[in-house]
Tab-separated table of C-alpha atoms in Angstrom:
chain	number	residue	atom	x	y	z
A	1	MET	CA	-20.346	11.624	-4.020
A	2	ASN	CA	-21.728	15.055	-3.321
A	3	THR	CA	-25.315	15.454	-4.203
A	4	ALA	CA	-26.022	18.242	-6.663
A	5	ASP	CA	-26.460	21.536	-4.894
A	6	PRO	CA	-29.502	23.380	-6.336
A	7	THR	CA	-27.960	26.748	-5.476
A	8	MET	CA	-24.913	26.072	-7.654
A	9	ASN	CA	-24.747	27.351	-11.180
A	10	THR	CA	-23.066	25.531	-14.038
A	11	ALA	CA	-19.752	27.332	-13.664
A	12	GLU	CA	-19.599	26.489	-9.968
A	13	GLU	CA	-20.371	22.862	-10.690
A	14	HIS	CA	-17.477	22.897	-13.132
A	15	VAL	CA	-15.155	24.251	-10.442
A	16	ALA	CA	-16.375	21.585	-8.010
A	17	ARG	CA	-15.678	18.884	-10.604
A	18	MET	CA	-12.165	20.209	-11.190
A	19	LEU	CA	-11.494	20.121	-7.455
A	20	ARG	CA	-12.757	16.582	-7.137
A	21	SER	CA	-11.189	14.851	-10.095
A	22	GLY	CA	-8.667	17.221	-11.588
A	23	THR	CA	-6.924	16.926	-14.896
A	24	ASP	CA	-3.253	16.785	-14.002
A	25	ALA	CA	-1.615	14.038	-15.971
A	26	GLY	CA	1.559	14.105	-13.874
A	27	GLN	CA	-0.179	12.905	-10.732
A	28	ALA	CA	0.344	9.159	-11.351
A	29	GLY	CA	4.123	9.526	-11.527
A	30	GLN	CA	4.144	11.855	-8.548
A	31	LEU	CA	2.133	9.375	-6.475
A	32	ALA	CA	4.418	6.485	-7.429
A	33	ARG	CA	7.384	8.544	-6.203
A	34	LEU	CA	5.590	9.496	-2.970
A	35	ARG	CA	4.638	5.864	-2.297
A	36	ALA	CA	8.240	4.708	-2.757
A	37	ARG	CA	9.369	7.469	-0.397
A	38	LEU	CA	6.756	6.400	2.166
A	39	ALA	CA	8.060	2.822	2.102
A	40	ASP	CA	11.652	4.054	2.583
A	41	HIS	CA	10.718	6.337	5.477
A	42	ALA	CA	8.576	3.669	7.154
A	43	ALA	CA	11.397	1.126	6.913
A	44	ALA	CA	13.918	3.643	8.266
A	45	ALA	CA	11.589	4.474	11.155
A	46	GLY	CA	11.402	0.773	12.020
A	47	PHE	CA	7.690	0.212	11.637
A	48	LEU	CA	7.441	-1.391	8.234
A	49	ASP	CA	6.089	-4.635	9.668
A	50	VAL	CA	5.564	-6.401	6.321
A	51	ALA	CA	7.340	-5.427	3.100
A	52	TYR	CA	6.438	-7.139	-0.141
A	53	ARG	CA	7.107	-7.247	-3.846
A	54	THR	CA	6.211	-9.488	-6.748
A	55	LEU	CA	8.767	-11.303	-8.868
A	56	ASP	CA	8.062	-12.498	-12.400
A	57	THR	CA	9.339	-16.028	-12.938
A	58	ALA	CA	8.866	-18.964	-15.291
A	59	LEU	CA	6.433	-20.295	-12.676
A	60	GLY	CA	4.375	-17.106	-12.918
A	61	PRO	CA	4.433	-14.057	-10.655
A	62	LEU	CA	5.545	-14.840	-7.096
A	63	LEU	CA	4.627	-12.743	-4.083
A	64	LEU	CA	7.567	-12.294	-1.676
A	65	ALA	CA	6.957	-10.809	1.784
A	66	ALA	CA	9.360	-10.134	4.647
A	67	THR	CA	9.236	-8.851	8.211
A	68	PRO	CA	12.282	-7.134	9.750
A	69	ARG	CA	13.326	-10.651	10.903
A	70	GLY	CA	13.345	-12.213	7.471
A	71	LEU	CA	11.420	-13.722	4.608
A	72	VAL	CA	7.973	-14.641	5.925
A	73	ARG	CA	5.850	-15.607	2.911
A	74	ILE	CA	6.165	-16.705	-0.711
A	75	ALA	CA	2.991	-17.261	-2.697
A	76	TYR	CA	2.195	-18.443	-6.193
A	77	ALA	CA	-0.362	-16.564	-8.291
A	78	CYS	CA	-2.835	-19.439	-7.897
A	79	GLN	CA	-2.820	-18.765	-4.148
A	80	ASP	CA	-4.285	-15.269	-4.819
A	81	HIS	CA	-1.789	-12.584	-3.857
A	82	ASP	CA	-4.456	-10.182	-2.599
A	83	ALA	CA	-5.863	-12.843	-0.301
A	84	VAL	CA	-2.365	-13.655	0.967
A	85	LEU	CA	-1.667	-9.975	1.691
A	86	ALA	CA	-4.958	-9.738	3.588
A	87	GLN	CA	-3.919	-12.802	5.633
A	88	LEU	CA	-0.541	-11.223	6.407
A	89	ALA	CA	-2.316	-8.025	7.509
A	90	GLY	CA	-4.528	-10.056	9.828
A	91	ARG	CA	-1.934	-12.451	11.205
A	92	ILE	CA	1.166	-10.254	11.438
A	93	SER	CA	0.292	-6.567	11.108
A	94	PRO	CA	-1.788	-4.341	8.806
A	95	ARG	CA	1.324	-2.190	8.315
A	96	VAL	CA	1.957	-3.802	4.927
A	97	LEU	CA	3.578	-1.879	2.073
A	98	ARG	CA	4.993	-2.684	-1.326
A	99	ALA	CA	8.674	-2.081	-0.585
A	100	PRO	CA	11.016	-4.055	-2.844
A	101	ALA	CA	14.310	-3.153	-1.137
A	102	ARG	CA	13.884	-5.629	1.740
A	103	LEU	CA	13.288	-8.413	-0.801
A	104	ASP	CA	16.302	-7.716	-3.009
A	105	ALA	CA	18.386	-10.670	-1.777
A	106	ALA	CA	15.433	-13.082	-1.820
A	107	ALA	CA	14.472	-12.066	-5.353
A	108	ARG	CA	18.057	-12.454	-6.575
A	109	GLN	CA	18.527	-15.878	-4.987
A	110	ILE	CA	15.172	-17.202	-6.235
A	111	GLY	CA	16.081	-15.993	-9.726
A	112	GLU	CA	19.424	-17.801	-9.508
A	113	TYR	CA	17.779	-20.961	-8.183
A	114	LEU	CA	15.202	-21.038	-10.992
A	115	ALA	CA	18.019	-20.510	-13.513
A	116	GLY	CA	19.763	-23.605	-12.156
A	117	GLN	CA	22.599	-21.518	-10.710
A	118	ARG	CA	21.884	-21.984	-7.015
A	119	ALA	CA	21.291	-25.140	-4.966
A	120	SER	CA	20.512	-23.660	-1.557
A	121	PHE	CA	19.279	-20.405	-0.083
A	122	ASP	CA	21.168	-18.144	2.257
A	123	LEU	CA	18.408	-15.907	3.592
A	124	PRO	CA	17.077	-14.984	7.021
A	125	VAL	CA	13.601	-16.505	7.331
A	126	ASP	CA	10.780	-15.720	9.734
A	127	LEU	CA	8.772	-18.891	10.403
A	128	ARG	CA	6.144	-17.240	12.628
A	129	LEU	CA	3.336	-18.374	10.319
A	130	ALA	CA	4.032	-22.037	11.165
A	131	ARG	CA	3.660	-23.443	14.659
A	132	GLY	CA	4.299	-26.679	16.487
A	133	TYR	CA	4.908	-29.796	14.463
A	134	ARG	CA	4.432	-27.980	11.163
A	135	ARG	CA	7.323	-25.761	12.060
A	136	THR	CA	9.425	-28.773	13.047
A	137	VAL	CA	8.807	-30.277	9.609
A	138	LEU	CA	9.655	-27.027	7.801
A	139	THR	CA	12.868	-26.697	9.772
A	140	TYR	CA	13.806	-30.235	8.722
A	141	LEU	CA	13.028	-29.956	4.988
A	142	PRO	CA	16.253	-28.219	3.874
A	143	ALA	CA	18.045	-31.404	5.005
A	144	ILE	CA	16.591	-33.068	1.899
A	145	GLY	CA	19.323	-31.957	-0.448
A	146	TYR	CA	19.049	-30.351	-3.853
A	147	GLY	CA	18.031	-32.895	-6.497
A	148	ARG	CA	16.801	-35.434	-3.950
A	149	THR	CA	13.302	-36.381	-2.812
A	150	ALA	CA	11.822	-37.934	0.309
A	151	SER	CA	8.420	-39.446	1.026
A	152	TYR	CA	5.914	-37.913	3.434
A	153	ALA	CA	6.407	-41.057	5.562
A	154	ALA	CA	10.178	-40.565	5.612
A	155	VAL	CA	9.743	-36.925	6.650
A	156	ALA	CA	7.379	-37.992	9.431
A	157	ALA	CA	9.925	-40.553	10.631
A	158	ALA	CA	12.854	-38.116	10.388
A	159	THR	CA	10.994	-35.581	12.512
A	160	GLY	CA	10.320	-38.117	15.262
A	161	ASN	CA	6.664	-38.787	14.436
A	162	PRO	CA	6.577	-41.876	12.177
A	163	LYS	CA	2.793	-42.097	12.478
A	164	ALA	CA	2.266	-38.438	11.560
A	165	VAL	CA	2.398	-38.939	7.793
A	166	ARG	CA	-0.754	-36.886	7.254
A	167	ALA	CA	0.502	-34.110	9.537
A	168	ALA	CA	3.783	-34.053	7.621
A	169	GLY	CA	1.751	-33.654	4.437
A	170	THR	CA	-0.231	-30.794	5.968
A	171	ALA	CA	2.992	-29.105	7.038
A	172	CYS	CA	4.227	-29.252	3.429
A	173	ALA	CA	0.871	-28.116	2.038
A	174	THR	CA	0.799	-25.073	4.359
A	175	ASN	CA	4.487	-24.192	3.905
A	176	PRO	CA	4.566	-20.366	4.003
A	177	LEU	CA	7.872	-20.340	2.095
A	178	PRO	CA	7.629	-22.708	-0.876
A	179	LEU	CA	10.775	-22.849	-3.056
A	180	VAL	CA	13.038	-21.570	-0.273
A	181	ILE	CA	11.868	-24.284	2.119
A	182	PRO	CA	11.870	-27.220	-0.316
A	183	CYS	CA	8.519	-28.902	0.311
A	184	HIS	CA	8.524	-29.736	-3.410
A	185	ARG	CA	11.114	-32.433	-2.622
A	186	VAL	CA	8.549	-34.359	-0.583
A	187	ILE	CA	6.563	-36.837	-2.679
A	188	ARG	CA	4.309	-39.787	-2.060
A	189	SER	CA	5.686	-43.206	-1.122
A	190	ASP	CA	4.460	-44.638	-4.453
A	191	GLY	CA	6.604	-42.131	-6.332
A	192	THR	CA	3.750	-39.927	-7.530
A	193	LEU	CA	4.221	-36.253	-6.884
A	194	GLY	CA	1.405	-35.417	-4.508
A	195	ALA	CA	-0.038	-31.958	-4.101
A	196	TYR	CA	1.853	-28.663	-4.204
A	197	ALA	CA	0.950	-25.083	-3.343
A	198	GLY	CA	1.948	-23.929	-6.811
A	199	GLY	CA	0.235	-26.836	-8.570
A	200	THR	CA	1.575	-30.233	-9.575
A	201	GLU	CA	3.037	-28.820	-12.779
A	202	ALA	CA	5.202	-26.379	-10.834
A	203	LYS	CA	6.367	-29.218	-8.570
A	204	ARG	CA	7.332	-31.261	-11.637
A	205	THR	CA	9.201	-28.275	-13.097
A	206	LEU	CA	11.211	-27.793	-9.900
A	207	LEU	CA	12.090	-31.466	-9.548
A	208	ASP	CA	13.133	-31.637	-13.214
A	209	LEU	CA	15.217	-28.509	-12.783
A	210	GLU	CA	16.970	-29.984	-9.759
A	211	ALA	CA	17.431	-33.397	-11.389
A	212	ALA	CA	19.139	-31.744	-14.357
A	213	GLY	CA	21.412	-29.726	-12.089
A	214	HIS	CA	22.121	-32.734	-9.895
A	215	THR	CA	23.268	-35.018	-12.695
A	216	ALA	CA	25.242	-32.231	-14.316
A	217	GLY	CA	26.913	-31.085	-11.144
B	1	MET	CA	-13.799	-7.261	10.168
B	2	ARG	CA	-10.096	-6.657	9.745
B	3	LEU	CA	-7.985	-3.761	8.558
B	4	PRO	CA	-6.887	-4.123	4.943
B	5	PRO	CA	-3.136	-4.012	4.154
B	6	PHE	CA	-1.997	-0.398	4.320
B	7	GLU	CA	-0.865	-0.611	0.695
B	8	GLN	CA	-4.571	-0.814	-0.161
B	9	VAL	CA	-5.247	2.345	1.854
B	10	VAL	CA	-2.599	4.214	-0.144
B	11	ALA	CA	-3.973	2.859	-3.423
B	12	ASP	CA	-7.532	3.852	-2.533
B	13	HIS	CA	-6.920	7.267	-0.968
B	14	GLY	CA	-3.416	8.443	-1.963
B	15	ALA	CA	-4.602	10.515	-4.906
B	16	VAL	CA	-7.424	12.313	-3.129
B	17	VAL	CA	-5.227	13.061	-0.099
B	18	LEU	CA	-2.601	14.512	-2.439
B	19	ARG	CA	-5.265	16.855	-3.839
B	20	VAL	CA	-6.325	17.793	-0.309
B	21	CYS	CA	-2.683	18.541	0.502
B	22	ARG	CA	-2.353	20.701	-2.601
B	23	ALA	CA	-5.412	22.655	-1.534
B	24	VAL	CA	-4.523	23.023	2.142
B	25	ALA	CA	-0.721	23.187	2.116
B	26	GLY	CA	-0.317	24.746	-1.323
B	27	PRO	CA	1.217	23.138	-4.401
B	28	HIS	CA	4.797	23.684	-3.205
B	29	ASP	CA	4.399	21.929	0.147
B	30	ALA	CA	1.872	19.320	-0.973
B	31	GLU	CA	4.382	16.481	-1.323
B	32	ASP	CA	5.862	17.015	2.122
B	33	ALA	CA	2.364	17.309	3.596
B	34	TRP	CA	1.333	14.048	1.911
B	35	SER	CA	4.444	12.246	3.165
B	36	GLU	CA	3.957	13.485	6.732
B	37	THR	CA	0.302	12.511	6.643
B	38	PHE	CA	0.833	8.988	5.349
B	39	LEU	CA	3.846	8.273	7.554
B	40	ALA	CA	1.847	9.307	10.636
B	41	ALA	CA	-1.152	7.297	9.412
B	42	PHE	CA	1.036	4.259	8.774
B	43	ALA	CA	2.494	4.429	12.289
B	44	ALA	CA	-0.950	4.697	13.898
B	45	TYR	CA	-2.778	2.330	11.529
B	46	PRO	CA	-2.856	-0.819	13.736
B	47	ARG	CA	-4.822	1.160	16.344
B	48	LEU	CA	-7.520	2.269	13.889
B	49	ARG	CA	-10.862	0.612	14.567
B	50	PRO	CA	-11.721	-1.754	11.701
B	51	GLY	CA	-14.633	-0.387	9.681
B	52	SER	CA	-13.643	3.238	10.328
B	53	ASN	CA	-14.050	5.867	7.624
B	54	ILE	CA	-10.467	5.725	6.410
B	55	ARG	CA	-10.599	8.788	4.169
B	56	GLY	CA	-12.034	10.923	6.970
B	57	TRP	CA	-9.283	9.633	9.259
B	58	LEU	CA	-6.556	10.481	6.710
B	59	VAL	CA	-7.961	13.964	6.115
B	60	THR	CA	-8.059	14.559	9.876
B	61	ILE	CA	-4.368	13.656	10.079
B	62	ALA	CA	-3.596	15.893	7.093
B	63	HIS	CA	-5.485	18.737	8.795
B	64	ARG	CA	-3.560	18.326	12.078
B	65	LYS	CA	-0.267	18.143	10.193
B	66	ALA	CA	-1.145	21.368	8.394
B	67	ILE	CA	-1.823	23.061	11.746
B	68	ASP	CA	1.459	21.695	13.159
B	69	ARG	CA	3.357	23.016	10.174
B	70	VAL	CA	1.853	26.445	10.586
B	71	ARG	CA	2.673	26.517	14.304
B	72	ALA	CA	6.218	25.332	13.671
B	73	ALA	CA	6.679	28.074	11.121
B	74	GLY	CA	5.190	30.644	13.522
B	75	ARG	CA	3.170	32.201	10.773
B	76	ALA	CA	-0.421	33.099	10.173
B	77	PRO	CA	-2.532	29.972	9.763
B	78	LEU	CA	-2.449	28.189	6.416
B	79	PRO	CA	-0.318	30.746	4.576
B	80	THR	CA	-1.149	31.452	1.002
B	81	ASP	CA	1.570	30.735	-1.477
B	82	PRO	CA	2.331	33.212	-4.185
B	83	VAL	CA	0.859	32.239	-7.507
B	84	PRO	CA	3.090	29.427	-8.844
B	85	GLU	CA	5.378	30.377	-11.667
B	86	PRO	CA	3.876	29.538	-15.015
B	87	LEU	CA	7.127	27.968	-16.201
B	88	VAL	CA	6.726	24.400	-17.406
B	89	PRO	CA	9.353	22.035	-18.804
B	90	CYS	CA	9.837	22.261	-22.562
B	91	GLY	CA	7.343	20.266	-24.560
B	92	GLN	CA	4.991	19.788	-21.618
B	93	PRO	CA	1.583	21.403	-21.824
B	94	ALA	CA	0.824	23.700	-18.896
B	95	ASP	CA	-1.024	21.854	-16.141
B	96	PRO	CA	-4.609	23.149	-16.194
B	97	ASP	CA	-4.737	22.494	-12.457
B	98	THR	CA	-2.006	25.050	-11.803
B	99	ALA	CA	-4.481	27.911	-12.049
B	100	LEU	CA	-6.938	26.007	-9.872
B	101	TRP	CA	-4.490	25.466	-6.995
B	102	ALA	CA	-3.267	29.050	-7.231
B	103	ALA	CA	-6.860	30.243	-6.906
B	104	VAL	CA	-7.461	27.886	-3.968
B	105	ALA	CA	-4.291	29.164	-2.279
B	106	ALA	CA	-5.648	32.706	-2.488
B	107	LEU	CA	-8.853	31.864	-0.577
B	108	PRO	CA	-9.269	32.874	3.073
B	109	ASP	CA	-8.202	30.053	5.421
B	110	LYS	CA	-11.618	28.846	6.448
B	111	GLN	CA	-12.973	28.839	2.907
B	112	ARG	CA	-9.901	27.009	1.639
B	113	ALA	CA	-10.197	24.337	4.323
B	114	ALA	CA	-13.948	23.948	3.782
B	115	VAL	CA	-13.473	23.635	0.024
B	116	ALA	CA	-10.647	21.106	0.478
B	117	TYR	CA	-12.470	18.902	2.939
B	118	HIS	CA	-15.894	19.012	1.319
B	119	TYR	CA	-15.268	19.370	-2.403
B	120	VAL	CA	-11.892	17.632	-2.702
B	121	ALA	CA	-12.137	15.004	0.058
B	122	ASP	CA	-15.932	14.656	-0.221
B	123	LEU	CA	-16.469	14.776	3.559
B	124	PRO	CA	-19.973	15.706	4.759
B	125	TYR	CA	-20.340	19.216	6.246
B	126	ALA	CA	-20.719	17.840	9.782
B	127	GLU	CA	-17.223	16.326	9.531
B	128	VAL	CA	-15.848	19.467	7.882
B	129	ALA	CA	-17.237	21.525	10.784
B	130	ALA	CA	-15.656	19.151	13.307
B	131	LEU	CA	-12.285	19.746	11.655
B	132	ILE	CA	-12.355	23.504	11.116
B	133	GLY	CA	-14.596	24.519	14.038
B	134	GLY	CA	-17.928	26.302	13.981
B	135	SER	CA	-21.312	24.986	12.965
B	136	GLU	CA	-22.250	22.730	10.090
B	137	ALA	CA	-24.113	25.655	8.526
B	138	ALA	CA	-20.998	27.823	8.792
B	139	ALA	CA	-18.924	25.102	7.120
B	140	ARG	CA	-21.483	24.879	4.324
B	141	ARG	CA	-21.429	28.653	3.890
B	142	ALA	CA	-17.621	28.806	3.877
B	143	ALA	CA	-17.463	26.106	1.204
B	144	ALA	CA	-20.141	27.845	-0.909
B	145	ASP	CA	-18.363	31.199	-0.605
B	146	GLY	CA	-15.098	29.510	-1.539
B	147	ILE	CA	-16.559	27.891	-4.626
B	148	ALA	CA	-18.191	31.168	-5.705
B	149	SER	CA	-14.871	32.957	-5.290
B	150	LEU	CA	-13.015	30.265	-7.265
B	151	ARG	CA	-15.570	30.535	-10.020
B	152	THR	CA	-14.974	34.270	-10.249
B	153	THR	CA	-11.196	33.868	-10.245
B	154	LEU	CA	-11.092	31.015	-12.741
B	155	THR	CA	-13.732	32.099	-15.217
B	156	GLY	CA	-13.655	35.831	-14.786
B	157	GLN	CA	-17.417	35.770	-14.285
B	158	GLU	CA	-18.854	37.978	-11.601
B	159	ALA	CA	-20.493	36.271	-8.661
B	160	ARG	CA	-24.170	35.683	-9.144
B	161	PRO	CA	-26.419	38.521	-7.943
């Protein structure tokens, strides 16, 4: 802040305060409009590297983020959306803006899935946040169909690494796209649920949802 | 140290840059000036050194955009807008800032820029001088003269003896 200027009189200090903070009530709406326009122009110019929005769901607010290639990150509230955005800025690009348009299809399909009206996702995904074996596991997971489960050991075996049970678990735990890449369908060999990015309760909710849809359909 | 997501930059500095744009470009062109400034900043953002003074960087871009706009229009630098029409939508109280921005628009160029960059953007006089040219003392004087002139315009009081 400016330090008080001893040569200023009270009226001048008042003018300085008006300049600094202002009184215009319409500014919040104007800024919201300008920010939306910025996101549109940046996307049109081709340098909106990461677009994101949040989506309110029964599992709490979800963060959805996409690059021009596709959906790159989904995060539960317990994963700290601000921290996730900071990670995306560091790992992909700091050109990150709230820009819902790119996430329209993802938001619609996730809403349908959570309402029990969709069994699989038809979305371009960008798996750049997962490398090596983790990526191999994530690419395999959609093969575990809606309403089914598989053990970490079975996933390790199916991906050609029967001894890599722990690595398969890590791949699920670090899944950048939970829900859309169904790591929730991977459970422990003893039938207990195991960990989940969104918490065990969310995993239970998803498996119950799918079990209901599976028996009904 | 890493650059924060640009969304954070807009959240932190969008409002103050809009006020700078109102002061420098005039209330009518402020939105376009803001959009040009932030689009250019967004494009260049990955090259910004982490830990930089982001507000100073944004104001520098806004300043250059203002100069570009003036050159493109082939007019005298930083033209003053006529006093905005006092018409406001029915039921809305008149914006008390309207008179302020009209008074700012009527200042001489250097005073207007010095007032915008020091009093609105809160940049130190050394940075103001780097933007508008001349010495730090001259920037300080231009800002002080600008504030005194605004005081006279807005309150009707004569400048102090």
